[in-house]
CSV table of N, CA and C in Angstrom, one decimal:
chain,number,residue,atom,x,y,z
D,197,MET,N,-27.5,47.1,-58.5
D,197,MET,CA,-27.9,48.1,-57.6
D,197,MET,C,-29.4,48.0,-57.4
D,198,GLY,N,-29.9,48.0,-56.2
D,198,GLY,CA,-31.3,47.9,-55.9
D,198,GLY,C,-32.0,49.2,-56.0
D,199,PRO,N,-33.3,49.2,-55.6
D,199,PRO,CA,-34.1,50.5,-55.7
D,199,PRO,C,-33.7,51.5,-54.6
D,200,THR,N,-34.0,52.7,-54.9
D,200,THR,CA,-33.7,53.7,-53.9
D,200,THR,C,-34.8,53.7,-52.8
D,201,ILE,N,-34.3,53.7,-51.5
D,201,ILE,CA,-35.3,53.7,-50.4
D,201,ILE,C,-35.2,55.1,-49.8
D,202,THR,N,-36.3,55.8,-49.6
D,202,THR,CA,-36.4,57.1,-49.0
D,202,THR,C,-37.1,56.9,-47.6
D,203,LEU,N,-36.4,57.4,-46.6
D,203,LEU,CA,-37.0,57.4,-45.2
D,203,LEU,C,-37.2,58.8,-44.8
D,204,LYS,N,-38.3,59.2,-44.3
D,204,LYS,CA,-38.5,60.5,-43.6
D,204,LYS,C,-38.5,60.2,-42.1
D,205,LEU,N,-37.4,60.8,-41.5
D,205,LEU,CA,-37.2,60.5,-40.1
D,205,LEU,C,-37.6,61.8,-39.3
D,206,GLU,N,-38.3,61.5,-38.2
D,206,GLU,CA,-38.6,62.6,-37.3
D,206,GLU,C,-37.5,62.8,-36.3
D,207,LEU,N,-37.0,64.1,-36.2
D,207,LEU,CA,-36.0,64.4,-35.3
D,207,LEU,C,-36.6,64.3,-33.9
D,208,TYR,N,-35.8,63.7,-32.9
D,208,TYR,CA,-36.4,63.6,-31.6
D,208,TYR,C,-35.8,64.8,-30.7
D,209,GLN,N,-36.7,65.7,-30.4
D,209,GLN,CA,-36.4,66.9,-29.6
D,209,GLN,C,-35.1,67.5,-29.8
D,210,PRO,N,-34.9,68.1,-31.1
D,210,PRO,CA,-33.7,68.8,-31.3
D,210,PRO,C,-33.6,70.1,-30.5
D,211,THR,N,-32.5,70.5,-30.1
D,211,THR,CA,-32.3,71.7,-29.3
D,211,THR,C,-32.8,72.9,-30.1
D,212,LYS,N,-33.2,74.0,-29.5
D,212,LYS,CA,-33.6,75.2,-30.1
D,212,LYS,C,-32.6,75.7,-31.1
D,213,PHE,N,-31.3,75.6,-30.7
D,213,PHE,CA,-30.2,76.0,-31.6
D,213,PHE,C,-30.2,75.2,-32.9
D,214,LYS,N,-30.4,73.9,-32.8
D,214,LYS,CA,-30.4,73.0,-34.0
D,214,LYS,C,-31.6,73.3,-34.8
D,215,GLN,N,-32.8,73.5,-34.2
D,215,GLN,CA,-34.0,73.8,-34.9
D,215,GLN,C,-33.8,75.1,-35.7
D,216,ALA,N,-33.2,76.1,-35.1
D,216,ALA,CA,-33.0,77.4,-35.7
D,216,ALA,C,-32.0,77.3,-36.9
D,217,MET,N,-31.0,76.5,-36.7
D,217,MET,CA,-30.0,76.3,-37.8
D,217,MET,C,-30.6,75.6,-39.0
D,218,TYR,N,-31.4,74.5,-38.7
D,218,TYR,CA,-32.1,73.8,-39.8
D,218,TYR,C,-33.1,74.7,-40.5
D,219,GLU,N,-33.8,75.5,-39.8
D,219,GLU,CA,-34.8,76.4,-40.4
D,219,GLU,C,-34.0,77.4,-41.3
D,220,ARG,N,-32.9,77.9,-40.8
D,220,ARG,CA,-32.1,78.9,-41.6
D,220,ARG,C,-31.6,78.2,-42.9
D,221,MET,N,-31.1,76.9,-42.7
D,221,MET,CA,-30.6,76.2,-43.9
D,221,MET,C,-31.7,75.9,-44.9
D,222,THR,N,-32.9,75.6,-44.4
D,222,THR,CA,-34.1,75.4,-45.3
D,222,THR,C,-34.4,76.7,-46.0
D,223,GLN,N,-34.3,77.8,-45.4
D,223,GLN,CA,-34.6,79.1,-46.0
D,223,GLN,C,-33.6,79.4,-47.1
D,224,ILE,N,-32.3,79.2,-46.8
D,224,ILE,CA,-31.3,79.4,-47.8
D,224,ILE,C,-31.5,78.4,-49.0
D,225,ASN,N,-31.8,77.2,-48.7
D,225,ASN,CA,-31.9,76.1,-49.7
D,225,ASN,C,-33.1,76.4,-50.6
D,226,THR,N,-34.2,76.9,-50.0
D,226,THR,CA,-35.4,77.3,-50.8
D,226,THR,C,-35.1,78.5,-51.7
D,227,GLU,N,-34.4,79.5,-51.2
D,227,GLU,CA,-34.1,80.6,-52.0
D,227,GLU,C,-33.2,80.2,-53.1
D,228,PHE,N,-32.2,79.3,-52.8
D,228,PHE,CA,-31.3,78.8,-53.9
D,228,PHE,C,-32.0,78.1,-54.9
D,229,ALA,N,-33.0,77.2,-54.5
D,229,ALA,CA,-33.7,76.4,-55.5
D,229,ALA,C,-34.6,77.3,-56.4
D,230,ASN,N,-35.2,78.3,-55.9
D,230,ASN,CA,-36.0,79.2,-56.7
D,230,ASN,C,-35.1,80.0,-57.6
D,231,TRP,N,-33.9,80.4,-57.2
D,231,TRP,CA,-33.0,81.1,-58.0
D,231,TRP,C,-32.5,80.2,-59.1
D,232,LEU,N,-32.2,79.0,-58.8
D,232,LEU,CA,-31.7,78.0,-59.7
D,232,LEU,C,-32.7,77.6,-60.8
D,233,LEU,N,-34.0,77.6,-60.4
D,233,LEU,CA,-35.1,77.3,-61.3
D,233,LEU,C,-35.1,78.2,-62.5
D,234,LEU,N,-34.7,79.5,-62.3
D,234,LEU,CA,-34.7,80.5,-63.3
D,234,LEU,C,-33.4,80.7,-64.0
D,235,HIS,N,-32.4,80.0,-63.5
D,235,HIS,CA,-31.0,80.1,-64.1
D,235,HIS,C,-30.9,79.5,-65.5
D,236,PRO,N,-30.4,80.3,-66.4
D,236,PRO,CA,-30.3,79.7,-67.8
D,236,PRO,C,-29.4,78.5,-68.0
D,237,ASP,N,-28.5,78.3,-67.1
D,237,ASP,CA,-27.6,77.1,-67.2
D,237,ASP,C,-27.9,76.1,-66.1
D,238,VAL,N,-29.1,76.0,-65.7
D,238,VAL,CA,-29.5,75.0,-64.7
D,238,VAL,C,-29.1,73.6,-65.1
D,239,ASN,N,-29.2,73.2,-66.3
D,239,ASN,CA,-28.9,71.9,-66.8
D,239,ASN,C,-27.4,71.5,-66.7
D,240,LYS,N,-26.6,72.6,-66.7
D,240,LYS,CA,-25.1,72.3,-66.6
D,240,LYS,C,-24.6,72.6,-65.1
D,241,ALA,N,-25.5,72.9,-64.2
D,241,ALA,CA,-25.1,73.3,-62.9
D,241,ALA,C,-24.3,72.3,-62.1
D,242,THR,N,-23.3,72.7,-61.4
D,242,THR,CA,-22.6,71.9,-60.4
D,242,THR,C,-22.6,72.7,-59.1
D,243,SER,N,-22.0,72.1,-58.1
D,243,SER,CA,-22.1,72.8,-56.8
D,243,SER,C,-21.4,74.2,-56.8
D,244,LYS,N,-20.5,74.4,-57.8
D,244,LYS,CA,-19.8,75.7,-57.9
D,244,LYS,C,-20.8,76.8,-58.2
D,245,ILE,N,-22.0,76.5,-58.8
D,245,ILE,CA,-22.9,77.5,-59.1
D,245,ILE,C,-23.4,78.3,-57.9
D,246,PHE,N,-23.4,77.6,-56.7
D,246,PHE,CA,-23.8,78.3,-55.5
D,246,PHE,C,-23.1,79.6,-55.2
D,247,LYS,N,-21.8,79.7,-55.6
D,247,LYS,CA,-21.0,80.9,-55.4
D,247,LYS,C,-21.6,82.1,-56.1
D,248,GLU,N,-22.3,81.8,-57.3
D,248,GLU,CA,-23.0,82.9,-58.0
D,248,GLU,C,-24.2,83.4,-57.2
D,249,PHE,N,-24.8,82.5,-56.4
D,249,PHE,CA,-26.0,82.8,-55.6
D,249,PHE,C,-25.6,83.5,-54.3
D,250,SER,N,-24.6,83.0,-53.6
D,250,SER,CA,-24.3,83.5,-52.3
D,250,SER,C,-22.9,83.3,-51.9
D,251,ASP,N,-22.4,84.2,-51.0
D,251,ASP,CA,-21.0,84.0,-50.4
D,251,ASP,C,-21.0,83.1,-49.2
D,252,GLU,N,-22.2,82.8,-48.7
D,252,GLU,CA,-22.3,81.9,-47.5
D,252,GLU,C,-21.7,80.6,-47.8
D,253,LYS,N,-21.2,80.0,-46.7
D,253,LYS,CA,-20.8,78.6,-46.8
D,253,LYS,C,-22.0,77.7,-46.7
D,254,PHE,N,-22.1,76.7,-47.5
D,254,PHE,CA,-23.2,75.8,-47.5
D,254,PHE,C,-22.7,74.4,-47.9
D,255,PRO,N,-23.2,73.3,-47.3
D,255,PRO,CA,-22.6,72.0,-47.6
D,255,PRO,C,-22.8,71.6,-49.0
D,256,SER,N,-21.8,71.2,-49.7
D,256,SER,CA,-21.9,70.9,-51.2
D,256,SER,C,-22.8,69.7,-51.4
D,257,ALA,N,-22.8,68.8,-50.5
D,257,ALA,CA,-23.7,67.6,-50.6
D,257,ALA,C,-25.2,68.0,-50.7
D,258,ILE,N,-25.6,69.0,-50.0
D,258,ILE,CA,-26.9,69.5,-50.0
D,258,ILE,C,-27.1,70.3,-51.3
D,259,ILE,N,-26.2,71.1,-51.7
D,259,ILE,CA,-26.3,71.8,-53.0
D,259,ILE,C,-26.5,70.9,-54.1
D,260,ASN,N,-25.6,69.8,-54.2
D,260,ASN,CA,-25.7,68.9,-55.3
D,260,ASN,C,-27.1,68.2,-55.3
D,261,GLN,N,-27.6,67.8,-54.1
D,261,GLN,CA,-28.9,67.2,-54.1
D,261,GLN,C,-30.0,68.1,-54.5
D,262,THR,N,-29.9,69.4,-54.1
D,262,THR,CA,-30.9,70.4,-54.5
D,262,THR,C,-30.9,70.6,-56.0
D,263,ILE,N,-29.7,70.7,-56.6
D,263,ILE,CA,-29.5,70.8,-58.1
D,263,ILE,C,-30.3,69.6,-58.8
D,264,ARG,N,-30.0,68.4,-58.3
D,264,ARG,CA,-30.7,67.2,-58.9
D,264,ARG,C,-32.2,67.4,-58.7
D,265,ASP,N,-32.7,67.8,-57.6
D,265,ASP,CA,-34.1,67.9,-57.3
D,265,ASP,C,-34.8,69.0,-58.2
D,266,VAL,N,-34.1,70.1,-58.3
D,266,VAL,CA,-34.6,71.2,-59.2
D,266,VAL,C,-34.7,70.8,-60.6
D,267,LYS,N,-33.6,70.2,-61.1
D,267,LYS,CA,-33.6,69.8,-62.5
D,267,LYS,C,-34.7,68.8,-62.8
D,268,SER,N,-34.9,67.8,-61.9
D,268,SER,CA,-36.0,66.8,-62.1
D,268,SER,C,-37.3,67.5,-62.0
D,269,GLN,N,-37.6,68.3,-61.0
D,269,GLN,CA,-38.9,68.9,-60.9
D,269,GLN,C,-39.2,69.9,-62.0
D,270,LYS,N,-38.2,70.6,-62.5
D,270,LYS,CA,-38.4,71.5,-63.7
D,270,LYS,C,-38.7,70.7,-64.9
D,271,LYS,N,-38.0,69.6,-65.1
D,271,LYS,CA,-38.2,68.8,-66.3
D,271,LYS,C,-39.5,68.0,-66.3
D,272,HIS,N,-39.8,67.3,-65.2
D,272,HIS,CA,-41.0,66.4,-65.1
D,272,HIS,C,-42.3,67.0,-64.6
D,273,GLN,N,-42.2,68.1,-63.8
D,273,GLN,CA,-43.4,68.7,-63.3
D,273,GLN,C,-43.5,70.2,-63.6
D,274,GLN,N,-42.7,70.7,-64.5
D,274,GLN,CA,-42.7,72.1,-64.9
D,274,GLN,C,-42.9,73.0,-63.6
D,275,ALA,N,-42.1,72.7,-62.6
D,275,ALA,CA,-42.2,73.5,-61.4
D,275,ALA,C,-41.9,75.0,-61.7
D,276,ARG,N,-42.6,75.9,-61.1
D,276,ARG,CA,-42.5,77.3,-61.3
D,276,ARG,C,-41.9,78.0,-60.1
D,277,VAL,N,-42.2,77.5,-58.9
D,277,VAL,CA,-41.7,78.1,-57.6
D,277,VAL,C,-41.8,77.0,-56.5
D,278,PHE,N,-40.8,77.1,-55.6
D,278,PHE,CA,-40.8,76.2,-54.5
D,278,PHE,C,-41.2,76.9,-53.2
D,279,ARG,N,-42.2,76.5,-52.5
D,279,ARG,CA,-42.6,77.1,-51.3
D,279,ARG,C,-41.5,76.8,-50.2
D,280,LYS,N,-41.1,75.5,-50.2
D,280,LYS,CA,-40.1,75.0,-49.3
D,280,LYS,C,-39.3,74.0,-50.0
D,281,MET,N,-38.0,74.1,-49.9
D,281,MET,CA,-37.1,73.1,-50.5
D,281,MET,C,-36.3,72.6,-49.3
D,282,TRP,N,-36.7,71.5,-48.7
D,282,TRP,CA,-36.0,71.0,-47.5
D,282,TRP,C,-34.6,70.6,-47.9
D,283,CYS,N,-33.7,70.6,-47.0
D,283,CYS,CA,-32.3,70.1,-47.2
D,283,CYS,C,-32.4,68.6,-47.2
D,284,SER,N,-31.9,67.9,-48.2
D,284,SER,CA,-32.0,66.5,-48.3
D,284,SER,C,-30.6,65.9,-48.0
D,285,PHE,N,-30.6,64.8,-47.3
D,285,PHE,CA,-29.4,64.1,-47.0
D,285,PHE,C,-29.5,62.7,-47.5
D,286,ASN,N,-28.4,62.2,-48.0
D,286,ASN,CA,-28.4,60.8,-48.6
D,286,ASN,C,-27.3,60.0,-48.0
D,287,ASN,N,-27.2,58.8,-48.4
D,287,ASN,CA,-26.2,57.9,-47.8
D,287,ASN,C,-24.7,58.3,-48.0
D,288,GLN,N,-24.5,59.3,-48.8
D,288,GLN,CA,-23.1,59.8,-49.0
D,288,GLN,C,-22.8,60.9,-47.9
D,289,ASN,N,-23.8,61.5,-47.3
D,289,ASN,CA,-23.5,62.6,-46.3
D,289,ASN,C,-24.3,62.4,-45.0
D,290,LEU,N,-25.0,61.3,-44.9
D,290,LEU,CA,-25.8,61.1,-43.7
D,290,LEU,C,-25.2,59.8,-43.0
D,291,LYS,N,-25.0,59.9,-41.7
D,291,LYS,CA,-24.4,58.8,-40.9
D,291,LYS,C,-25.5,58.4,-39.9
D,292,VAL,N,-25.8,57.1,-39.9
D,292,VAL,CA,-26.8,56.6,-38.9
D,292,VAL,C,-26.0,55.7,-37.9
D,293,GLU,N,-26.3,55.9,-36.6
D,293,GLU,CA,-25.6,55.1,-35.6
D,293,GLU,C,-26.7,54.7,-34.6
D,294,LYS,N,-26.5,53.5,-34.0
D,294,LYS,CA,-27.5,53.0,-33.0
D,294,LYS,C,-26.8,53.1,-31.7
D,295,ASN,N,-27.5,53.7,-30.7
D,295,ASN,CA,-27.0,53.8,-29.4
D,295,ASN,C,-28.0,53.2,-28.4
D,296,GLY,N,-27.8,52.0,-28.0
D,296,GLY,CA,-28.8,51.3,-27.2
D,296,GLY,C,-30.1,51.2,-28.0
D,297,ASP,N,-31.2,51.7,-27.5
D,297,ASP,CA,-32.5,51.6,-28.2
D,297,ASP,C,-32.7,52.8,-29.2
D,298,PHE,N,-31.8,53.7,-29.2
D,298,PHE,CA,-32.0,54.9,-30.0
D,298,PHE,C,-31.1,55.0,-31.3
D,299,TYR,N,-31.6,55.6,-32.3
D,299,TYR,CA,-30.8,55.8,-33.5
D,299,TYR,C,-30.5,57.3,-33.5
D,300,THR,N,-29.3,57.6,-33.9
D,300,THR,CA,-28.8,59.0,-34.1
D,300,THR,C,-28.4,59.2,-35.5
D,301,VAL,N,-28.8,60.3,-36.1
D,301,VAL,CA,-28.3,60.6,-37.4
D,301,VAL,C,-27.4,61.9,-37.3
D,302,SER,N,-26.3,61.9,-38.1
D,302,SER,CA,-25.5,63.1,-38.2
D,302,SER,C,-25.4,63.5,-39.6
D,303,PHE,N,-25.3,64.8,-39.8
D,303,PHE,CA,-25.3,65.3,-41.2
D,303,PHE,C,-24.6,66.7,-41.2
D,304,PRO,N,-24.1,67.1,-42.4
D,304,PRO,CA,-23.4,68.4,-42.4
D,304,PRO,C,-24.4,69.6,-42.3
D,305,MET,N,-24.0,70.5,-41.5
D,305,MET,CA,-24.8,71.8,-41.3
D,305,MET,C,-23.9,72.9,-41.7
D,306,LEU,N,-24.3,74.1,-41.3
D,306,LEU,CA,-23.6,75.3,-41.8
D,306,LEU,C,-22.1,75.3,-41.4
D,307,LYS,N,-21.8,75.0,-40.2
D,307,LYS,CA,-20.4,75.1,-39.7
D,307,LYS,C,-19.7,73.7,-39.5
D,308,LYS,N,-20.5,72.7,-39.1
D,308,LYS,CA,-19.9,71.4,-38.8
D,308,LYS,C,-21.0,70.3,-38.9
D,309,ARG,N,-20.7,69.1,-38.7
D,309,ARG,CA,-21.6,68.0,-38.7
D,309,ARG,C,-22.3,68.1,-37.3
D,310,ILE,N,-23.6,67.8,-37.3
D,310,ILE,CA,-24.3,67.7,-36.0
D,310,ILE,C,-25.0,66.3,-36.0
D,311,GLY,N,-25.2,65.8,-34.8
D,311,GLY,CA,-26.0,64.6,-34.6
D,311,GLY,C,-27.2,64.9,-33.8
D,312,VAL,N,-28.3,64.2,-34.2
D,312,VAL,CA,-29.6,64.3,-33.6
D,312,VAL,C,-30.2,62.9,-33.4
D,313,PRO,N,-30.8,62.6,-32.2
D,313,PRO,CA,-31.6,61.4,-32.1
D,313,PRO,C,-32.8,61.5,-33.0
D,314,VAL,N,-33.2,60.3,-33.5
D,314,VAL,CA,-34.4,60.3,-34.4
D,314,VAL,C,-35.5,59.3,-33.8
D,315,VAL,N,-36.7,59.6,-34.1
D,315,VAL,CA,-37.8,58.7,-33.7
D,315,VAL,C,-37.8,57.6,-34.9
D,316,ALA,N,-37.5,56.4,-34.5
D,316,ALA,CA,-37.5,55.3,-35.5
D,316,ALA,C,-38.8,54.5,-35.4
D,317,ARG,N,-39.6,54.5,-36.3
D,317,ARG,CA,-40.8,53.7,-36.3
D,317,ARG,C,-40.4,52.2,-36.6
D,318,SER,N,-41.2,51.3,-36.2
D,318,SER,CA,-40.8,49.9,-36.3
D,318,SER,C,-40.6,49.5,-37.8
D,319,TYR,N,-41.4,50.0,-38.7
D,319,TYR,CA,-41.2,49.7,-40.1
D,319,TYR,C,-39.9,50.3,-40.7
D,320,GLN,N,-39.3,51.3,-40.0
D,320,GLN,CA,-38.1,52.0,-40.5
D,320,GLN,C,-36.9,51.3,-40.0
D,321,GLN,N,-37.0,50.6,-38.9
D,321,GLN,CA,-35.8,50.1,-38.2
D,321,GLN,C,-35.0,49.1,-39.1
D,322,GLN,N,-35.7,48.3,-39.9
D,322,GLN,CA,-34.9,47.3,-40.8
D,322,GLN,C,-34.0,48.1,-41.7
D,323,TRP,N,-34.4,49.3,-42.2
D,323,TRP,CA,-33.6,50.0,-43.1
D,323,TRP,C,-32.5,50.8,-42.4
D,324,LEU,N,-32.7,51.2,-41.2
D,324,LEU,CA,-31.7,51.9,-40.4
D,324,LEU,C,-30.6,50.9,-39.9
D,325,ASN,N,-31.0,49.7,-39.7
D,325,ASN,CA,-30.0,48.7,-39.3
D,325,ASN,C,-29.1,48.4,-40.4
């Protein structure tokens, strides 16, 4: 298995609805991360722990990634509070497609998967292909 590659992709003109949904998800995710940071069982946490935090539906793939991030930052950087905990997507829950000259990514949101075109810089294209 090779090294992990992380790409930060700029969304290309997402609709106001998609922007608002992503901002809401980031808010929920940040609140969850801060709650989890103080949870006594953070090291044993699985996606089921989200039910203790909220009755809202939230994609388990994001919950699992946030749990990994919180555990790591608590252990290695002694994090005390997160100002923003962005929703992270990985190759298990992110789908990349090429349509002509454009790339589109789709990922799980609150109710369903959504697709958004992204701005692909030339140095990112080899990884997207």
